[in-house]
């Protein structure tokens, strides 16, 4: 499997798992009255997505431009599908109160931006083995 297909499929898989988790257990993640929980969620998201991005980039020995491309493909399924999920927020995420929609949307943008930044700041320029 090439890095393009792998990145896109992994992005879809991550989106599906996260959407399932927030659909049924969202109330456990966004405790907006506890700032430390929200800060931990944002920091943990950056850490986990950084590790996942690094693994993908290294698995396929991607150059910096390829890493940017892989990062875009990782976030594309989620960005497309989350635009629908946010439009139908109350239907898709019944475990989250409507008042948490703003912070949830902020977290989504943060997560997608993190992956894109990890692709952009990649320092290695590894030649891809053919």
Coordinates of C-alpha atoms in Angstrom, one line a residue, residues 22 29-32 34-50 100-115 118:
X22 CA -17.5 11.4 21.2
X29 CA -14.1 14.5 27.5
X30 CA -15.5 18.0 27.5
X31 CA -15.9 18.9 31.1
X32 CA -15.9 22.6 30.3
X34 CA -12.8 21.9 34.6
X35 CA -10.2 23.7 32.6
X36 CA -7.5 21.2 33.4
X37 CA -9.5 18.5 31.7
X38 CA -9.8 20.6 28.5
X39 CA -6.2 21.6 28.6
X40 CA -5.2 17.9 29.0
X41 CA -7.4 16.9 26.1
X42 CA -5.9 19.5 23.8
X43 CA -2.3 18.6 24.9
X44 CA -2.9 14.9 24.7
X45 CA -4.4 15.3 21.2
X46 CA -1.3 17.1 20.0
X47 CA 0.9 14.4 21.5
X48 CA -1.0 11.4 20.1
X49 CA -1.4 12.9 16.7
X50 CA 2.3 13.9 16.6
X100 CA -20.1 22.2 24.1
X101 CA -20.4 22.6 20.3
X102 CA -18.1 25.6 20.3
X103 CA -15.3 24.0 22.3
X104 CA -15.7 20.7 20.4
X105 CA -15.4 22.6 17.1
X106 CA -12.3 24.3 18.4
X107 CA -10.8 21.0 19.4
X108 CA -11.4 19.6 16.0
X109 CA -9.7 22.5 14.3
X110 CA -6.8 22.1 16.8
X111 CA -6.5 18.4 16.0
X112 CA -6.5 18.9 12.2
X113 CA -4.0 21.9 12.5
X114 CA -1.7 19.8 14.6
X115 CA -1.4 17.1 12.0
X118 CA 3.7 18.1 12.0

